[in-house]
GROMACS .gro file of C-alpha atoms in nm:
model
  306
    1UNK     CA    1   9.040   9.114   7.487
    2UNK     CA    2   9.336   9.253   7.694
    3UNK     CA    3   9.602   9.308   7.526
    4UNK     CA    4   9.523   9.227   7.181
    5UNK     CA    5   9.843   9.159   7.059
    6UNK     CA    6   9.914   8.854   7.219
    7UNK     CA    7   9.622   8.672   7.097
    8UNK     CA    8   9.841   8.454   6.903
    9UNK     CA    9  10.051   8.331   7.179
   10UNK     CA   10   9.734   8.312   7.428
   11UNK     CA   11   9.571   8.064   7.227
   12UNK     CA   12   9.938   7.919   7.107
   13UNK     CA   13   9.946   7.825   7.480
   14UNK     CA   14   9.594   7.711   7.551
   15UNK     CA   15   9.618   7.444   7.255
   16UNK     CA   16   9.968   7.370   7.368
   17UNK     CA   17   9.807   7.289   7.753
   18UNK     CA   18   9.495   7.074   7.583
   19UNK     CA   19   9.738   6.877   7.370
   20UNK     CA   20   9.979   6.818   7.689
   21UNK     CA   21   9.636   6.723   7.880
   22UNK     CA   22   9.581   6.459   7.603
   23UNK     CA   23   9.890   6.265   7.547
   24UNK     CA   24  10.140   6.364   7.838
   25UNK     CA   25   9.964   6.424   8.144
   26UNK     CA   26   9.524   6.524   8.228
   27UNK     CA   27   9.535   6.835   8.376
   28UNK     CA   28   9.136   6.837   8.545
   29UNK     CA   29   9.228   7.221   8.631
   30UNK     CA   30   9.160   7.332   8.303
   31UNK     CA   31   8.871   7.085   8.192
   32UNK     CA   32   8.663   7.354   8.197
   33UNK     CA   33   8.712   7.612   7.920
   34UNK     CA   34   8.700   7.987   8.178
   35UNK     CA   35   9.005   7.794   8.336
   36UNK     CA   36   9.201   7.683   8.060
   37UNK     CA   37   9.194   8.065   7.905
   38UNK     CA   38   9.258   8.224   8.230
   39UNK     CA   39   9.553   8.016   8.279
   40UNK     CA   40   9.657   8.077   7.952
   41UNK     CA   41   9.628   8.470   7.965
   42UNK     CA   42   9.843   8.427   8.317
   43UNK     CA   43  10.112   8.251   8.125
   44UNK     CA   44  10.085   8.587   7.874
   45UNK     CA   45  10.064   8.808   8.151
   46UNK     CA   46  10.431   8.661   8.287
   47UNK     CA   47  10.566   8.663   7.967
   48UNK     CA   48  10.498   8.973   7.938
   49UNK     CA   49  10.679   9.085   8.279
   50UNK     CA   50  11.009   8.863   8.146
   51UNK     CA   51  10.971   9.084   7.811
   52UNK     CA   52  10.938   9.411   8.041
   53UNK     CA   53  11.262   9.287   8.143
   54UNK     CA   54  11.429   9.302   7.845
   55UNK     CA   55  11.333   9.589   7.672
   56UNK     CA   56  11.421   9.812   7.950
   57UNK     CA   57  11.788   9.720   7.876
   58UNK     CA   58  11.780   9.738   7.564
   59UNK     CA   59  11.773  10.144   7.529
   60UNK     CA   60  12.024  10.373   7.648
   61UNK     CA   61  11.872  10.444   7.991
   62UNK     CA   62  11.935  10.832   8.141
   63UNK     CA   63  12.099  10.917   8.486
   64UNK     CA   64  11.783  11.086   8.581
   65UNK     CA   65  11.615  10.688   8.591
   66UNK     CA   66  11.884  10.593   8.882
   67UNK     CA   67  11.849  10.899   9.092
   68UNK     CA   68  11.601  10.791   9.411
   69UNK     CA   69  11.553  11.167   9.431
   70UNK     CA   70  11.407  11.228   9.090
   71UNK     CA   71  11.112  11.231   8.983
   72UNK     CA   72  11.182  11.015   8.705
   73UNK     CA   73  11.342  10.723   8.923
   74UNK     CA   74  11.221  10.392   8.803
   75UNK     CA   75  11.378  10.130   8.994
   76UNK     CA   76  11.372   9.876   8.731
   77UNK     CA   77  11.546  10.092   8.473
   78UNK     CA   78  11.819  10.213   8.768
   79UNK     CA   79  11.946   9.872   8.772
   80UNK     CA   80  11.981   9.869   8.404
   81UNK     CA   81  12.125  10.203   8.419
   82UNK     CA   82  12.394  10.066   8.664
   83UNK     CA   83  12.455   9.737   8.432
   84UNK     CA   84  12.554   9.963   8.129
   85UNK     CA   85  12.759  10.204   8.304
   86UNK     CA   86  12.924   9.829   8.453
   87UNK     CA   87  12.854   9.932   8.791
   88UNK     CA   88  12.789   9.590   8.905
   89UNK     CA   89  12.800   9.661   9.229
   90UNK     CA   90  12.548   9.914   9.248
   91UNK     CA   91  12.282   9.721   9.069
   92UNK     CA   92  12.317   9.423   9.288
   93UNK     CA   93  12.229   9.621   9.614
   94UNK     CA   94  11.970   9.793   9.401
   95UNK     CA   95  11.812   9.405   9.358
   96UNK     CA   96  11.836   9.288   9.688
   97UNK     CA   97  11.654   9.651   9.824
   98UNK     CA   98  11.410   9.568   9.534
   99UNK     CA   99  11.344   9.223   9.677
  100UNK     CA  100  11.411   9.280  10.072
  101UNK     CA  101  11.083   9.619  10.034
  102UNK     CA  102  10.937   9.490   9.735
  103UNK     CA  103  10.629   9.736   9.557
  104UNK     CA  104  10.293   9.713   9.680
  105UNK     CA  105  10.028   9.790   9.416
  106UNK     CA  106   9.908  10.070   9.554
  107UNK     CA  107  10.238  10.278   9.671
  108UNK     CA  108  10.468  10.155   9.476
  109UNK     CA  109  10.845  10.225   9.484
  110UNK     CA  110  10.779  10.515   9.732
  111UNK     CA  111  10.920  10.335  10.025
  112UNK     CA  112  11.236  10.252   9.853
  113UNK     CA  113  11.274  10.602   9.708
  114UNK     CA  114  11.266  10.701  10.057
  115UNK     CA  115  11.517  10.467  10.188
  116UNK     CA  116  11.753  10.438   9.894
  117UNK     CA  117  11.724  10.813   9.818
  118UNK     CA  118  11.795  10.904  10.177
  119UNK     CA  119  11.476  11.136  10.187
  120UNK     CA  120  11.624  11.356   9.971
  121UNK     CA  121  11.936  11.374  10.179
  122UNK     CA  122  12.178  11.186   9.948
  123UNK     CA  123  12.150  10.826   9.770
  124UNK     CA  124  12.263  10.572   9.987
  125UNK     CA  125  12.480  10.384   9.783
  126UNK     CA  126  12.616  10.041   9.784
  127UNK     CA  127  13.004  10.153   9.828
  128UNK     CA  128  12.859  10.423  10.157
  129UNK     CA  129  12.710  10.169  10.309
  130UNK     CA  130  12.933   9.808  10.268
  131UNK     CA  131  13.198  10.093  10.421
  132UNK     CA  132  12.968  10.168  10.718
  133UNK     CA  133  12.612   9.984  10.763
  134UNK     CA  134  12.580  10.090  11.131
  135UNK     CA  135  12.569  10.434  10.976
  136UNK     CA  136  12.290  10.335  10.732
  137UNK     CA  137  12.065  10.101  10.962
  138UNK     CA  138  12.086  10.399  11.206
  139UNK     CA  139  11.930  10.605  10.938
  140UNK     CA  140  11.666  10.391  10.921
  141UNK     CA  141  11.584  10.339  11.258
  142UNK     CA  142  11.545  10.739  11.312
  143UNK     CA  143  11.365  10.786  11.001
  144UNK     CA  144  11.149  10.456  11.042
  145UNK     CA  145  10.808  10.716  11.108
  146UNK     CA  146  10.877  10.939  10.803
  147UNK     CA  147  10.984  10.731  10.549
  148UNK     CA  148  10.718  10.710  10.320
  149UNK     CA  149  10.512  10.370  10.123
  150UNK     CA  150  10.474  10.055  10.284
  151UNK     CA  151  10.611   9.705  10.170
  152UNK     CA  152  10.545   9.493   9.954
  153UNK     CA  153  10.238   9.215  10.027
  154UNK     CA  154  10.470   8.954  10.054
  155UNK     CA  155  10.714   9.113  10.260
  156UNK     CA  156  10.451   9.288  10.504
  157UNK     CA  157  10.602   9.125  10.830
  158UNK     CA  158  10.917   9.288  10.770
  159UNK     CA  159  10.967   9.600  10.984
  160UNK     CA  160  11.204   9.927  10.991
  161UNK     CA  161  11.141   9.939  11.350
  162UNK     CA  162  11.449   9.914  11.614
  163UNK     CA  163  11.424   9.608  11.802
  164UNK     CA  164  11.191   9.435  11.613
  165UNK     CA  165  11.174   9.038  11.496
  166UNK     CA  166  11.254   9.103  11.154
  167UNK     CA  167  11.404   9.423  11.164
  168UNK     CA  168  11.574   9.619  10.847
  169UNK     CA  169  11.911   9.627  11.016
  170UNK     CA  170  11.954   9.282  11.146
  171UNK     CA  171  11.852   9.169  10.791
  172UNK     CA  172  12.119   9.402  10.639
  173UNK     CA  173  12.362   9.267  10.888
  174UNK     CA  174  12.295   8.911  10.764
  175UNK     CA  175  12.306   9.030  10.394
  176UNK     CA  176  12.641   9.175  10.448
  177UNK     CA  177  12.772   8.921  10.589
  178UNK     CA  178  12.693   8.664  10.351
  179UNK     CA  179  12.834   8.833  10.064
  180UNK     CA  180  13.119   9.035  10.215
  181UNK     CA  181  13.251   9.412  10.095
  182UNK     CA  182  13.168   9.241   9.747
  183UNK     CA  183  12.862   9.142   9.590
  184UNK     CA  184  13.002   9.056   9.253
  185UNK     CA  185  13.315   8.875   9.385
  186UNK     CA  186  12.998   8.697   9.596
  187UNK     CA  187  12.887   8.572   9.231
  188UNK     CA  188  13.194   8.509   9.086
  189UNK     CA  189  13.266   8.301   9.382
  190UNK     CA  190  12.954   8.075   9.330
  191UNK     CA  191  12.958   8.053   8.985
  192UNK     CA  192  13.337   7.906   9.032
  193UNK     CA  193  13.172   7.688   9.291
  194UNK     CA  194  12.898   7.574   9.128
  195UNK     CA  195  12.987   7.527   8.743
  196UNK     CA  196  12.909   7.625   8.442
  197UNK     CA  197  12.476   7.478   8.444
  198UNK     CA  198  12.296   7.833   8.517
  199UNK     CA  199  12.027   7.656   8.724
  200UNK     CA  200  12.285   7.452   8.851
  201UNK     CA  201  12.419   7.773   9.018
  202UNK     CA  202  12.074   7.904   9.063
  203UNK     CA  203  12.051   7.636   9.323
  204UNK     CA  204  12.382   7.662   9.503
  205UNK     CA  205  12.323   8.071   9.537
  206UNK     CA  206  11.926   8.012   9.639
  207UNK     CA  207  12.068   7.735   9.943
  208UNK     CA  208  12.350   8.026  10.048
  209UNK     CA  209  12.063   8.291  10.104
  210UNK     CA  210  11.951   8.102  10.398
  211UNK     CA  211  12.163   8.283  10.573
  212UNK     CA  212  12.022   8.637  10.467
  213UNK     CA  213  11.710   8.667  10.772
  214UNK     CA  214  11.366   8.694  10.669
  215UNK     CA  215  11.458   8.570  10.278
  216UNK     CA  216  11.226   8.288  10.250
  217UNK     CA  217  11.134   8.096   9.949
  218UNK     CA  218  11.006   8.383   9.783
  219UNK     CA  219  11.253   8.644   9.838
  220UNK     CA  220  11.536   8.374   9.733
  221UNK     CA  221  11.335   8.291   9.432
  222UNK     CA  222  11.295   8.645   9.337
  223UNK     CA  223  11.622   8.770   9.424
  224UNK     CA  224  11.791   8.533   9.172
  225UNK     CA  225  11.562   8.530   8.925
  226UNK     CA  226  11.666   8.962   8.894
  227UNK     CA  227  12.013   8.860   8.883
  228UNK     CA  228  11.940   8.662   8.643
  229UNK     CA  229  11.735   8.882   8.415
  230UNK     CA  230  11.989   9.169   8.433
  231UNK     CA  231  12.271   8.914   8.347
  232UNK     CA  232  12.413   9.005   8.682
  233UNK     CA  233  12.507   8.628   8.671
  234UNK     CA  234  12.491   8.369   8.447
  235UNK     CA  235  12.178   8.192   8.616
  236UNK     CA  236  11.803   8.103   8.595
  237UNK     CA  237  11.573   7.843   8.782
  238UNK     CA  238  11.577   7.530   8.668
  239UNK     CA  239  11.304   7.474   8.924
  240UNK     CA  240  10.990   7.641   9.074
  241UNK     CA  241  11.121   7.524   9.423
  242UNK     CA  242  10.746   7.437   9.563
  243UNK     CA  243  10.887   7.324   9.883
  244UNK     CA  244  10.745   7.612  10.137
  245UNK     CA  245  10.550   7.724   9.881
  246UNK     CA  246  10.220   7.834   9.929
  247UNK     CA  247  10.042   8.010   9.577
  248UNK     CA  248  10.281   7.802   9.266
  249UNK     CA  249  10.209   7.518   9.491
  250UNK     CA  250   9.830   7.536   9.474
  251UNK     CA  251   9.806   7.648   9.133
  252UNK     CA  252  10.031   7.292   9.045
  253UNK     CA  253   9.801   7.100   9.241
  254UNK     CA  254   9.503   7.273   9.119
  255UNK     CA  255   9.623   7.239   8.781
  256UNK     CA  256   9.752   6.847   8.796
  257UNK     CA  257   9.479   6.691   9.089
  258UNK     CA  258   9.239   6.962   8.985
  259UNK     CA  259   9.180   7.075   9.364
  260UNK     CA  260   9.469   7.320   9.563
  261UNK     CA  261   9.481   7.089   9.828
  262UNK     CA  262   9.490   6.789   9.666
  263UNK     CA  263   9.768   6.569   9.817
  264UNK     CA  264  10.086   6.529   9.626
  265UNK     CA  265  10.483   6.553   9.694
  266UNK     CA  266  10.672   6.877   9.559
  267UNK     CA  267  10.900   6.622   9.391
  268UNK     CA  268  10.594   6.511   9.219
  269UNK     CA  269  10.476   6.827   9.137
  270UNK     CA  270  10.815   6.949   8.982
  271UNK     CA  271  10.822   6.624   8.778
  272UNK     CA  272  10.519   6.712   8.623
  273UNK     CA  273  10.558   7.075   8.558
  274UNK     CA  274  10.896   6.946   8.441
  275UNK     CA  275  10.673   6.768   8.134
  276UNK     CA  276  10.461   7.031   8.100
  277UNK     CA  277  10.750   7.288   8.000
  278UNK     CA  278  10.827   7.047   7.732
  279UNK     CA  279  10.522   7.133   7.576
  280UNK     CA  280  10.528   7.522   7.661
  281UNK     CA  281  10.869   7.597   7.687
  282UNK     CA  282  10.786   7.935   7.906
  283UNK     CA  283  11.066   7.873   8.224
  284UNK     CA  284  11.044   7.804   8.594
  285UNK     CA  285  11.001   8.162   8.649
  286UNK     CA  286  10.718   8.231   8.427
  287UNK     CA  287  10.592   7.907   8.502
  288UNK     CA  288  10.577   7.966   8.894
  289UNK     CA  289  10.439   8.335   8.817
  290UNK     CA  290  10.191   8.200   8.591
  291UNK     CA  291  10.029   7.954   8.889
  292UNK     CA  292  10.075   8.112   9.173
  293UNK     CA  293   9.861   8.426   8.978
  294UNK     CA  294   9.619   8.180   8.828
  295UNK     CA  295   9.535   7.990   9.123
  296UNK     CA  296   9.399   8.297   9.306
  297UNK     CA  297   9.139   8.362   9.082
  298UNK     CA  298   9.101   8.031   8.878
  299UNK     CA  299   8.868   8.111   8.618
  300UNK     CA  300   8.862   8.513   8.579
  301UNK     CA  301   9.214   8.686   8.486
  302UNK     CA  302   9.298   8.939   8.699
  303UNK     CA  303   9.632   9.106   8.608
  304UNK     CA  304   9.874   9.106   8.925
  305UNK     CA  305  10.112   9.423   8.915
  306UNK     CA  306  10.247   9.395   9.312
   0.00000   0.00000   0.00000
């Protein structure tokens, strides 16, 4: 068994999901047994990536981990690194170049070593480029053949190519000007506006990065939800926000109507997986993870690093 363990909490979870399935709500997309343990080893697998999370702050993390042009850079543990030395700043832009390139399986972080690291040349930092982004988006445009990596799957339309639809600079321009000269007075801004209910604000912040081009559902979803884990703001998902959604979407309705394209409203579908995180208590994040994985391979567990 993978990952040996967490054999307690795997089958913790698959009793807890054939319980719900008897006295809250059927769920026909685990009737059959290969489906109800895949599921439940998805759930684990997400867990485990909110647990990631956390221990990576907990330890005293080096200088060498937020330097793009080391060989120890690990982008995860940079924005930790900036959170303890409280430069907020810098591990918000860190996030949102996180989200925007995202880490293909294969490549990983390459392409934002490249970018954030200035190949080599100097890290492009968040206080050099709020001061001058024409500078930086130049950069990119005359680097755009030699940086290195690729994006991220879900983020493959996007493009460091001048002139393009969805072009690097045009979404930096819209990411700027959304949250000014400064990110964290951007938070402390909406969490004033918002109130004191972290998923409360989670919404209000998700709604103001329609403004940032080429952030759909996704990138909104996953931008926040790093905020959140880094305690960059006091926020988390109260929701799994299926409207536009494609994979946590499918794996509801595959789940609930026991088919992906079974007909039902995203209102419905949040109601439901509302109940059913009574029962598993896991999150909106872990619970969206957990579907959209399990849906694309129903009943054999394949572990999704990308």
């Amino acid at each position: 068994m993978k990952w040996p363990t967490r054999a307690a909490q795997r089958s913790q979870i698959a009793t807890a999901l054939k319980n719900h399935s008897r006295t809250v709500r059927p769920l026909p997309g685990v009737a059959d047994p290969l489906a109800l343990d895949t599921l439940a080893m998805q759930f684990v697998a997400s867990l485990r990536r909110e647990d990631y999370y956390a221990n990576v702050q907990r330890k005293k993390v080096l200088a060498d981990r937020a330097d793009p042009n080391n060989a120890r850079f690990d982008a995860e543990r940079a924005v930790a690194y900036h959170v303890q030395n409280k430069d907020y700043e810098e591990a918000i832009w860190l996030v949102f170049l996180m989200t925007h390139i995202a880490r293909p399986a294969d490549t990983g972080w390459l392409r934002l070593k490249d970018i954030y690291g200035g190949r080599g040349r100097g890290t492009w930092t968040w206080k050099i480029v709020s001061a001058n982004p024409k500078a930086f988006s130049d950069w990119v445009h005359q680097n755009s053949k030699a940086i290195r990596g690729k994006f991220g799957n879900h983020r493959k339309y996007e493009s460091l190519e001048k002139g393009t639809k969805r072009e690097f600079a045009t979404v930096l321009k819209t990411y700027i000007g959304l949250v000014g000269l400064s990110q964290v007075s951007f938070f402390a801004q909406a969490v004033r506006e918002a109130g004191n209910s972290p998923d409360v604000i989670f919404d209000h912040l998700y709604r103001k990065l329609d403004a940032v081009l080429s952030f759909g559902r996704l990138a909104k979803f996953d931008y926040l939800a790093l905020i959140g884990r880094y305690g960059l703001a006091p926020i988390s998902p109260g929701s799994a926000y299926l409207s536009g959604a494609t994979g946590p979407a499918s794996g509801a309705r595959l789940l609930f109507l026991g088919g992906p394209n079974a007909a039902a409203s995203p209102k419905y579908l949040q109601t439901w997986l509302d109940e059913l995180d009574k029962s598993l208590h896991v999150g909106m994040a872990v619970m969206e993870d957990a579907l959209c994985n399990w849906q694309k391979s129903p009943r054999d567990f394949v572990h999704f690093k990308g």
